[in-house]
Amino acid sequence: MAEYRAPTRDMLFMLNEVLDADRIRSLPGYDDYDPDTVSAVLDEAARFAGEVLSPLNRSGDTEGVKWSADGVTPAAGFGAAYQQYVEGGWNGLTGSADHGGMGMPRVLGAAATEMWNAANMSFALCPLLTASAVEALENHGSDALKQTYLDKLVTGEWTGCMDLTEPQAGSDLAQVRTKAEPDGDAYRLFGQKIYITWGEHDMADNIIHFVLARLPDAPAGVKGISLFLVPKFILDADGNPGEHNDLACASIEHKLGIHACPTCTMSFGENGKGALGYLVGEENKGLAHMFTMMNAARHAMGLQGLGIADRAYQHALDYARERQQGGRAIVEHADVKRMLLTMRSQTDVLRALCLDSAAAMDVAERSDNEEDRAAAQARADVLIPVVKAWGTELGVDIANTGIQIHGGMGFVEETGAAQYLRDARIAPIYEGTNGIQAIDLVGRKLIRDEGRGMRALIADIRATADGRAEGANEHPALSKALDLLEQATDTLLEAGRDAAMANAFNYLMLCGTVFGGWYAARIADVAKAALDDNTDETDFYEARQACARFYVRQILPKAQGYAAMVAGGPEAVDSVDAARHL
Ligand SMILES: Cc1cc2nc3c(=O)[nH]c(=O)nc-3n(C[C@H](O)[C@H](O)[C@H](O)COP(=O)(O)OP(=O)(O)OC[C@H]3O[C@@H](n4cnc5c(N)ncnc54)[C@H](O)[C@@H]3O)c2cc1C
C-alpha cells in the first residue's frame, strides 16, 4: 500500500492564495507566520506523517490494542512514534510559547492535524484529546493547576483525555452520575466513564483525565456538573508522577474502526479511596466550561473527515491508474473520473472550509480590534457545527466512494480502502453526534442569534457571487444556491425552534453544500488568475479549476434537494406518532 503523500502544495494554495494570510500575520504574536515558516513547517509535518505515522496505519488496524489488568498496550511502533512526535515539538505547534509550545496560529495547526489524521487517525486521536485538555486547563484552570500540569500537556510529555460519557449519559450529559466528594483542598471521585479515547496507555509518563462529576449537594441536571482534573499518577513533592491514583481501565471496546486507538471504560474509586482530583474552574459550571473548548474540539472532528477523505482519494487514484479494464486504466473511464472528481472536489472545498474556520478562531482570539474579534467569533460559531457534521459526513461518503473505485478489491480488507470507511464512521458520532450539531446550528447559532451570524455569512458569500470575474462561470450557480439558502434560513427563522428541528439536519447539509460552492468559486477565481498570469504550474491550477467546476456543476445542485426538504416543512416528520407509527 502506498504511503500517505501530504497535500502540501494544496495546503499552501489554500493558506496563501485562497484565504487571507496577511490577516493572520497581522494578529498580535503571529508575525512568525510568514510564507517560509509555513512552508517549512508543512514540509516537516508531511515528512513525519508520511514516514513515521502512515507506515503504522495498517499494522495498527490489524494488530489493535491489548488490554490487561495492568493497563493497555498500544500496537507495535505507536509508543516510539509518539516519542518522536513529542521530541519533534509537534504536540506544541499551536501551544503557548510560555508553556513550551511554538505559538503558531490555529490555521497552521489545522493543516498539520489534517496530515496526522490522514496518515493515522487512531494515532492522531491521542494528541487531539490532549489539545482539548490543554484548552480546558488554559481557559479554566487555577494558576496552581496550570503551573503543575500545563507545560507537560502542551509538550505532550503527558497526554490528556476527556471523560464525559457514562452509560446513561451520552448526548444528554445532564444525566452524569459520577460523584466528587470534597477531601481538603481536593476531591475524591467515584463512578464509571465509558468510551474514553486514549484513557489508558503506556506511551507517556502520565495521563491527565478531565472528568465531569457531581458534588454531593449539586443541583440536578446540567447546572450541577463540575469539571475535575484527575491524574493517572498522583504527583510527588517534586512534581513527578508517583502513586497510582484510584482509577483503572476496566476494559476496552472492540470497534468497527480506529482499532489502534484504545476506547476505555474507566472506573474511578474502585479501591474505595476515591480518585484524587482537583476542581477546574467553578463548582457546577463544568458543562459551561466544556462549551468554551467545544469549538476547537468539533473543528478537529471536521479535520478527521478531511484527512480520511484525502487519504481515501489518494488510495483510489493510485488504484485507478493501475487497474486495467476495457483496454485502458479505469481512471480513463468517465464514471471512474466522476467518482474521483466527486472525492477530490469535495476534499478541496472542505479543506478551504476547515482552514477558513480555523482562521476565524485565530482572529476571534487574537485580534486587538474588539469588533473584529466579535465578528470572527460569530463566524466561527456558525461554521463549526457545519465543519464537524458536514465534514464528517463527507469523510464517510468519500471513503465509501473510494471503495467503489476499487471494485471487488475495495471490499477486501487487504487492499486497505475499507479501513478508511471503518475509521471514518466514528466521526459523525462522537464529540456531539451530527444530529446534535444540527440542533446546535439551527437552535443556538441561527434561531437564538436571530439569524445575525448566518446573514453576515450569506452577505459575504453574496459578495463573491456578485463579483463575477470574466469567464468565471461558477458564480451564477452560486448565486442561485445562495438564494435557496437564504429562503431556507427565513423559513426556519419563521418556523421557530420546535418546528425547525425536523429539518435541522437538512439545513446543515444545505449550508455545507452552499459554503462549499463559495469556496469553489473562490478557488476558481484564484486558479483562473494564475493561469491568465501564465503560471508555470499549469497542471496544478487547471486541476484546481476543473475540481471547482465539477463541484459547482455536479455537487452544488444537491442544494436544491436539501432546500426543497426544508421548504417542505416539518409535517412529514412531526405528524408521525413515534409510539404508533414507527
Ligand atoms: C469510539 C468512541 C470514542 C469516544 N470517545 C469519547 C471520549 O473520549 N470521551 C467521552 O466522554 N466520550 C467519548 N465517546 C462518546 C461519544 O461522545 C458518544 O457516544 C456520543 O456523544 C453519543 O452518545 P451515545 O452514544 O450515548 O448516543 P445517544 O446519546 O444515545 O444517541 C443515540 C442517537 O440519538 C440521537 N439523539 C440523542 N439525543 C438527541 C436529541 N436530544 N435530539 C435529537 N437526537 C438525539 C443521537 O443523535 C443519536 O443518533 C466516544 C464514543 C465512541 C464510540
XYZ file of C-alpha atoms and ligand atoms in Angstrom:
635
model
C 0.000 0.000 0.000
C 1.380 3.411 -0.934
C 2.210 5.640 1.993
C 0.410 8.914 2.552
C 1.560 11.858 0.451
C 0.660 15.020 2.325
C -1.018 17.594 0.049
C 1.436 20.340 0.992
C 1.009 22.223 -2.294
C -2.784 22.225 -1.881
C -2.476 23.471 1.661
C -0.160 26.306 0.650
C -2.584 27.195 -2.143
C -5.432 27.494 0.363
C -3.413 29.221 3.080
C -1.565 31.728 0.895
C -3.750 32.245 -2.153
C -7.404 31.474 -1.438
C -7.529 32.642 2.187
C -6.114 35.878 3.571
C -2.719 35.000 5.070
C -1.911 38.656 5.807
C -4.878 38.829 8.137
C -3.368 36.094 10.294
C 0.149 37.525 10.095
C -1.121 40.914 11.288
C -2.542 39.433 14.501
C -0.538 40.138 17.666
C 2.024 37.396 18.300
C 1.798 35.846 14.835
C 4.488 37.793 12.967
C 6.374 34.478 12.563
C 3.569 33.240 10.346
C 5.421 34.076 7.126
C 5.319 32.025 3.911
C 8.790 30.495 4.513
C 7.930 29.317 8.013
C 4.568 27.967 6.896
C 6.168 26.083 4.048
C 8.988 24.704 6.242
C 6.560 23.534 8.946
C 4.292 21.847 6.399
C 7.229 20.105 4.700
C 8.467 18.710 8.003
C 4.958 17.702 9.080
C 4.470 15.980 5.726
C 7.658 14.017 6.270
C 6.659 12.939 9.759
C 3.152 11.976 8.640
C 4.385 10.082 5.590
C 7.441 8.377 7.069
C 6.505 7.748 10.694
C 2.710 7.709 11.135
C 1.471 6.356 7.833
C 3.508 3.096 7.928
C 1.786 2.247 11.243
C -1.748 2.797 9.975
C -2.415 -0.631 8.514
C -0.405 -2.613 11.077
C -2.174 -0.736 13.879
C -5.536 -1.602 12.338
C -4.807 -5.321 12.142
C -2.942 -5.591 15.447
C -5.204 -3.381 17.588
C -4.551 -2.562 21.242
C -4.199 -5.036 24.086
C -5.878 -4.787 27.467
C -4.737 -6.456 30.679
C -5.472 -5.714 34.308
C -2.157 -3.819 34.354
C -3.119 -1.460 31.567
C -3.354 -1.014 27.827
C -0.571 -1.729 25.350
C -0.760 0.130 22.026
C 0.098 -1.551 18.725
C 3.787 -2.028 17.860
C 5.574 1.168 16.934
C 3.000 3.567 18.378
C 4.948 4.307 21.551
C 8.147 5.097 19.625
C 6.207 7.219 17.117
C 4.630 9.145 19.969
C 8.063 9.848 21.479
C 9.223 11.173 18.126
C 6.090 13.274 17.856
C 6.785 14.879 21.231
C 10.522 15.308 20.614
C 9.789 16.929 17.248
C 7.734 19.560 19.069
C 4.593 18.665 17.112
C 2.333 18.476 20.124
C 3.159 22.077 20.975
C 2.816 23.510 17.467
C -0.017 25.848 18.435
C 0.648 25.756 22.182
C 1.570 28.900 24.026
C 5.308 29.691 23.995
C 5.056 30.410 27.732
C 4.338 26.722 28.270
C 6.815 25.145 25.894
C 4.771 25.463 22.703
C 5.693 27.002 19.358
C 2.894 29.570 19.449
C 1.749 29.076 15.854
C -1.782 30.018 14.766
C -4.608 27.507 14.715
C -4.841 27.714 10.950
C -1.372 26.174 10.609
C -2.113 23.668 13.362
C -5.218 22.654 11.397
C -3.143 21.840 8.312
C -0.786 19.672 10.395
C -3.728 17.988 12.142
C -5.219 17.096 8.758
C -1.931 15.314 7.978
C -1.847 13.353 11.263
C -5.432 12.203 10.698
C -4.859 11.255 7.085
C -1.706 9.346 7.952
C -3.064 7.555 11.009
C -6.364 8.563 12.568
C -6.004 6.251 15.565
C -2.679 7.855 16.480
C -3.954 11.373 15.793
C -6.714 10.963 18.347
C -4.195 10.917 21.190
C -2.802 14.450 20.644
C -6.267 15.614 19.642
C -7.619 14.769 23.079
C -4.559 16.288 24.742
C -5.317 19.508 22.852
C -8.813 19.551 24.382
C -7.290 19.054 27.813
C -4.933 21.986 27.204
C -7.875 24.207 26.177
C -9.825 23.257 29.302
C -6.888 23.902 31.594
C -5.774 27.134 29.930
C -9.246 28.637 29.945
C -10.488 27.494 33.335
C -7.700 26.059 35.474
C -6.330 27.840 38.548
C -2.806 29.244 38.308
C -1.579 26.433 40.547
C -3.073 23.743 38.297
C -1.695 25.424 35.195
C 1.747 25.660 36.724
C 1.719 21.999 37.628
C 0.193 20.421 34.533
C 0.117 22.745 31.550
C 3.732 22.544 30.338
C 3.711 18.749 30.209
C 0.399 18.673 28.374
C 1.473 21.331 25.869
C 4.669 19.457 25.036
C 2.844 16.116 25.076
C 5.117 14.537 27.699
C 1.831 13.743 29.423
C -1.339 13.084 27.478
C -4.840 14.297 28.266
C -8.255 12.742 27.813
C -11.850 13.832 28.243
C -14.093 11.728 30.492
C -17.671 12.861 29.902
C -19.765 9.914 28.777
C -21.436 7.406 31.119
C -23.722 4.534 30.165
C -26.877 6.610 30.795
C -25.305 9.961 29.832
C -24.350 10.262 26.159
C -25.795 13.181 24.223
C -27.588 14.110 27.437
C -24.801 14.944 29.869
C -27.368 16.192 32.398
C -27.545 12.529 33.427
C -23.924 12.360 34.627
C -23.737 10.489 37.963
C -20.022 10.258 38.798
C -19.576 11.707 42.275
C -16.894 14.043 43.608
C -16.578 14.256 47.385
C -14.569 17.103 48.932
C -11.328 16.000 50.612
C -9.438 19.005 51.959
C -8.472 21.205 49.017
C -9.114 18.358 46.613
C -11.858 15.861 45.813
C -12.319 12.093 45.648
C -14.100 10.767 42.577
C -16.273 7.663 42.372
C -18.014 6.391 39.245
C -17.649 4.940 35.795
C -16.999 6.556 32.437
C -17.304 4.791 29.100
C -15.817 5.249 25.625
C -12.804 7.233 26.869
C -10.423 7.746 23.961
C -6.798 7.014 24.885
C -7.960 6.883 28.517
C -5.216 4.346 29.261
C -1.894 3.505 27.564
C 1.824 3.400 28.291
C 3.103 5.901 25.703
C 3.542 8.759 28.198
C 4.584 9.073 31.835
C 1.197 10.343 32.960
C -2.370 10.625 31.680
C -4.437 13.568 32.830
C -8.167 12.899 32.862
C -10.665 15.747 32.666
C -13.744 14.305 34.317
C -17.317 15.579 34.616
C -18.768 14.764 38.025
C -21.259 15.984 40.624
C -20.579 17.431 44.057
C -22.691 15.955 46.891
C -25.058 18.943 47.135
C -25.095 19.759 43.421
C -28.406 20.725 41.795
C -29.886 18.150 39.421
C -29.343 18.414 35.666
C -26.769 20.389 33.695
C -26.400 23.054 36.385
C -24.910 20.579 38.837
C -21.945 19.269 36.889
C -18.365 20.224 37.685
C -15.088 19.575 35.882
C -12.151 17.851 37.588
C -8.547 17.187 36.697
C -7.665 13.639 37.726
C -4.116 12.392 37.068
C -3.389 8.707 36.485
C -0.335 9.073 38.707
C -0.564 11.473 41.633
C 2.405 13.846 41.600
C 5.020 13.577 44.324
C 6.521 16.538 46.173
C 8.853 17.241 43.216
C 6.006 17.274 40.721
C 6.859 13.879 39.248
C 4.360 11.066 38.690
C 4.238 8.984 41.879
C 1.499 6.845 43.404
C -1.111 5.301 41.069
C -4.417 7.123 41.557
C -7.548 5.138 42.393
C -8.620 4.803 38.768
C -8.345 1.954 36.289
C -9.227 0.947 32.793
C -11.779 -1.811 33.322
C -11.975 -2.834 29.665
C -11.613 -1.610 26.087
C -14.163 -1.704 23.287
C -13.988 -3.886 20.164
C -14.939 -1.500 17.410
C -15.786 -1.083 13.730
C -12.731 1.089 13.174
C -9.882 3.074 14.771
C -8.619 -0.260 16.070
C -5.277 1.163 17.185
C -6.963 3.709 19.430
C -7.993 2.416 22.866
C -11.604 3.253 23.772
C -11.671 2.700 27.505
C -14.164 2.063 30.245
C -12.651 3.922 33.187
C -13.584 3.284 36.775
C -12.852 5.813 39.466
C -12.723 4.931 43.135
C -12.940 1.146 42.774
C -10.438 0.663 45.610
C -12.617 2.622 47.978
C -10.286 5.615 48.404
C -11.698 7.579 45.509
C -9.616 9.014 42.685
C -7.873 12.183 43.796
C -8.993 15.080 41.612
C -8.863 18.869 41.501
C -11.662 21.237 40.549
C -11.160 23.022 37.217
C -12.971 26.352 37.103
C -16.051 26.918 39.214
C -18.249 24.411 41.002
C -21.321 23.405 38.960
C -20.008 25.199 35.863
C -18.390 22.120 34.341
C -20.604 21.929 31.283
C -20.351 25.642 30.594
C -16.560 25.297 30.813
C -16.653 22.444 28.329
C -18.555 24.642 25.899
C -15.690 27.119 25.643
C -13.439 24.400 24.284
C -16.096 22.754 22.158
C -15.407 24.805 19.026
C -11.800 23.635 18.860
C -12.701 20.002 19.541
C -15.524 19.971 16.995
C -13.330 21.676 14.445
C -10.802 18.893 14.929
C -13.501 16.357 14.025
C -14.006 18.067 10.669
C -10.266 17.683 10.134
C -10.664 13.956 10.690
C -13.279 13.815 7.942
C -10.983 15.847 5.707
C -7.867 13.789 6.431
C -9.600 10.488 5.765
C -11.211 11.884 2.615
C -7.855 12.892 1.157
C -6.211 9.603 2.103
C -9.065 7.608 0.568
C -8.792 9.712 -2.596
C -5.058 9.097 -2.914
C -5.570 5.382 -2.469
C -8.377 5.214 -5.025
C -6.449 7.300 -7.541
C -3.374 5.056 -7.297
C -5.551 2.015 -7.867
C -7.474 3.581 -10.756
C -4.224 4.422 -12.549
C -3.033 0.814 -12.354
C -6.158 -1.261 -12.826
C -6.826 -2.071 -16.471
C -10.319 -2.804 -17.764
C -11.819 -2.359 -21.221
C -8.375 -1.933 -22.713
C -7.319 1.009 -20.551
C -6.699 2.086 -16.989
C -10.025 2.556 -15.211
C -9.044 6.167 -14.408
C -9.835 6.886 -18.073
C -13.452 5.708 -17.802
C -15.945 8.543 -17.391
C -17.736 7.018 -14.409
C -14.481 6.452 -12.518
C -13.386 10.003 -13.339
C -16.721 11.180 -11.985
C -16.119 9.311 -8.736
C -12.563 10.614 -8.363
C -13.732 14.157 -9.054
C -16.534 13.720 -6.521
C -13.901 12.804 -3.956
C -11.312 15.397 -4.885
C -13.585 18.398 -5.476
C -15.298 17.972 -2.120
C -11.970 17.450 -0.378
C -10.716 20.744 -1.846
C -13.654 22.800 -0.592
C -13.741 21.011 2.760
C -10.077 21.906 3.247
C -10.892 25.557 2.489
C -13.778 25.465 4.979
C -11.642 23.867 7.700
C -8.792 26.346 7.266
C -11.081 29.362 6.952
C -12.894 28.469 10.168
C -9.565 27.915 11.954
C -8.514 31.383 10.778
C -11.771 32.783 12.182
C -10.904 31.242 15.557
C -7.437 32.828 15.369
C -8.906 36.276 14.702
C -11.556 35.798 17.404
C -8.806 35.046 19.931
C -6.039 37.380 18.901
C -7.276 40.487 17.127
C -6.701 43.729 19.006
C -9.891 45.118 17.475
C -12.933 44.211 19.541
C -15.361 44.426 16.625
C -13.201 42.105 14.506
C -12.961 39.676 17.384
C -16.730 39.591 17.837
C -17.406 39.221 14.104
C -14.852 36.419 13.801
C -16.317 34.623 16.824
C -19.799 34.853 15.289
C -18.394 33.457 12.035
C -16.652 30.570 13.804
C -19.813 29.817 15.789
C -21.852 29.405 12.604
C -19.175 27.483 10.705
C -18.100 24.987 13.386
C -21.204 22.737 13.506
C -21.018 22.607 9.704
C -17.300 21.786 9.776
C -17.983 18.978 12.251
C -21.109 17.472 10.757
C -20.825 18.154 7.033
C -17.083 17.442 7.172
C -17.516 14.081 8.851
C -20.456 13.102 6.620
C -18.206 13.839 3.654
C -15.397 11.799 5.215
C -17.703 8.754 5.272
C -19.154 9.392 1.781
C -15.742 9.921 0.226
C -14.215 6.841 1.861
C -17.250 4.919 0.624
C -16.737 6.143 -2.935
C -13.088 5.117 -2.622
C -14.208 1.533 -2.034
C -16.434 1.655 -5.117
C -13.496 2.715 -7.287
C -11.640 -0.403 -6.152
C -14.483 -2.664 -7.292
C -14.337 -6.048 -5.558
C -10.874 -5.247 -4.214
C -12.473 -2.426 -2.205
C -14.445 -4.980 -0.219
C -11.312 -6.976 0.564
C -9.528 -5.782 3.709
C -6.050 -6.401 2.352
C -6.417 -3.518 -0.130
C -6.727 -1.022 2.718
C -9.598 1.019 1.233
C -12.082 -0.494 3.663
C -10.125 0.750 6.674
C -10.763 4.365 5.725
C -14.511 3.814 5.745
C -14.385 1.884 9.027
C -12.232 4.587 10.634
C -14.243 7.491 9.206
C -17.530 6.107 10.517
C -16.972 7.160 14.136
C -16.516 10.848 13.358
C -20.237 11.616 12.767
C -20.956 10.004 16.156
C -18.557 11.343 18.756
C -17.923 14.870 20.006
C -21.675 15.520 19.699
C -23.460 13.410 17.084
C -24.199 15.098 13.788
C -27.846 15.290 14.846
C -26.718 17.280 17.882
C -24.595 19.528 15.620
C -27.683 20.273 13.510
C -29.631 21.186 16.663
C -26.742 23.457 17.696
C -26.649 25.137 14.275
C -30.379 25.747 13.993
C -31.305 26.144 17.666
C -28.411 28.201 19.006
C -26.477 29.601 16.064
C -29.472 30.502 13.889
C -32.676 30.982 15.891
C -31.272 32.149 19.234
C -28.951 34.512 17.335
C -31.993 35.718 15.327
C -30.115 34.905 12.157
C -27.449 37.611 12.544
C -24.347 35.416 12.171
C -25.843 33.466 9.277
C -26.969 36.607 7.437
C -23.499 38.140 7.759
C -22.055 34.986 6.222
C -24.662 34.949 3.444
C -23.762 38.594 2.684
C -20.085 37.653 2.311
C -20.937 34.749 0.025
C -23.193 37.085 -1.984
C -20.258 39.446 -2.465
C -18.212 36.615 -4.021
C -21.123 35.523 -6.198
C -21.751 39.074 -7.410
C -18.096 39.926 -8.000
C -18.215 37.974 -11.203
C -14.802 37.650 -12.736
C -14.979 37.461 -16.504
C -15.258 33.848 -17.580
C -15.874 32.691 -14.032
C -18.846 30.506 -14.863
C -19.126 29.172 -11.368
C -20.629 32.312 -9.892
C -24.215 32.335 -11.305
C -24.800 28.821 -9.956
C -23.513 30.001 -6.587
C -25.981 32.914 -6.647
C -28.873 30.542 -7.235
C -27.799 28.148 -4.487
C -27.370 31.086 -2.141
C -30.920 32.241 -2.862
C -32.071 28.808 -1.741
C -30.039 29.033 1.459
C -31.472 32.470 2.167
C -35.032 31.194 1.686
C -34.382 28.160 3.875
C -32.906 30.429 6.550
C -36.048 32.606 6.511
C -38.272 29.528 6.608
C -36.603 28.132 9.735
C -36.436 31.509 11.465
C -40.185 31.929 10.876
C -40.949 28.360 11.911
C -39.258 28.748 15.321
C -37.160 26.232 17.180
C -39.600 23.360 17.644
C -40.844 23.280 14.072
C -37.316 23.772 12.725
C -35.889 20.639 14.326
C -37.352 18.162 11.822
C -35.283 19.787 9.089
C -32.253 20.873 11.085
C -30.007 18.220 9.566
C -31.181 19.008 6.018
C -30.490 22.675 6.679
C -26.994 21.859 7.945
C -26.283 19.837 4.809
C -27.630 22.703 2.693
C -25.246 25.068 4.489
C -22.277 22.778 3.902
C -23.113 22.324 0.248
C -23.519 26.064 -0.368
C -20.461 27.064 1.673
C -18.564 24.524 -0.434
C -19.819 26.362 -3.522
C -18.483 29.605 -2.107
C -15.007 28.161 -1.702
C -15.217 26.517 -5.117
C -15.959 29.897 -6.705
C -13.018 31.468 -4.874
C -10.722 28.607 -5.869
C -11.854 29.006 -9.480
C -11.104 32.744 -9.400
C -7.604 32.272 -7.963
C -6.799 29.462 -10.399
C -8.018 31.481 -13.353
C -5.913 34.468 -12.326
C -2.804 32.255 -12.041
C -3.447 30.717 -15.452
C -4.100 34.142 -17.011
C -0.787 35.149 -15.500
C 0.991 32.309 -17.329
C 1.892 30.380 -14.217
C 4.476 27.639 -14.714
C 2.282 25.301 -12.623
C -0.340 24.931 -15.327
C -1.400 21.405 -14.371
C -1.910 22.320 -10.745
C -4.079 25.362 -11.429
C -6.008 23.667 -14.244
C -6.732 20.812 -11.857
C -7.999 23.210 -9.186
C -10.164 24.921 -11.777
C -11.524 21.589 -13.028
C -12.365 20.451 -9.499
C -14.084 23.744 -8.709
C -16.093 23.482 -11.919
C -17.047 19.902 -11.101
C -18.130 20.915 -7.610
C -20.338 23.708 -8.883
C -21.942 21.641 -11.632
C -22.166 18.199 -10.056
C -22.260 18.725 -6.282
C -23.758 22.176 -5.676
C -27.088 21.168 -7.335
C -27.650 18.967 -4.267
C -28.529 22.266 -2.571
C -31.825 22.168 -4.483
C -32.731 18.871 -2.858
C -31.876 19.974 0.681
C -33.650 23.306 0.154
C -36.765 21.509 -1.098
C -36.746 19.304 2.010
C -36.600 22.372 4.260
C -39.298 24.129 2.210
C -41.480 21.020 2.575
C -41.854 21.850 6.273
C -41.811 19.617 9.326
C -45.100 17.758 8.789
C -43.631 14.634 7.194
C -41.717 14.071 10.441
C -43.829 15.801 13.055
C -47.126 14.210 12.050
C -45.678 10.782 12.763
C -46.501 9.408 16.189
C -43.329 7.611 17.280
C -45.290 5.233 19.521
C -47.863 4.181 16.921
C -46.284 4.700 13.504
C -42.690 3.535 13.883
C -15.024 5.298 19.607
C -15.628 6.280 20.539
C -14.832 7.191 21.190
C -15.389 8.097 22.090
N -14.573 8.932 22.808
C -15.098 9.619 23.862
C -14.247 10.305 24.779
O -13.027 10.353 24.613
N -14.802 10.921 25.844
C -16.152 10.891 26.070
O -16.583 11.452 27.066
N -16.989 10.273 25.207
C -16.491 9.619 24.118
N -17.325 8.941 23.265
C -18.763 9.006 23.487
C -19.469 9.784 22.400
O -19.213 11.144 22.514
C -20.961 9.424 22.494
O -21.095 8.110 22.005
C -21.835 10.373 21.743
O -21.857 11.622 22.368
C -23.264 9.874 21.619
O -23.766 9.444 22.841
P -24.453 7.997 22.944
O -23.509 7.007 22.375
O -24.910 7.791 24.316
O -25.686 8.088 21.962
P -27.120 8.691 22.313
O -26.977 9.983 23.003
O -27.931 7.626 22.961
O -27.681 8.963 20.846
C -28.269 7.949 20.024
C -28.960 8.641 18.838
O -29.993 9.517 19.326
C -29.774 10.839 18.866
N -30.152 11.797 19.917
C -29.815 11.767 21.223
N -30.333 12.833 21.864
C -30.995 13.555 20.947
C -31.715 14.784 20.982
N -31.843 15.492 22.096
N -32.274 15.236 19.833
C -32.128 14.543 18.685
N -31.455 13.394 18.587
C -30.879 12.908 19.710
C -28.293 10.927 18.526
O -28.034 11.922 17.557
C -28.014 9.520 18.012
O -28.332 9.425 16.668
C -16.786 8.084 22.309
C -17.600 7.178 21.623
C -17.036 6.262 20.768
C -17.941 5.270 20.104
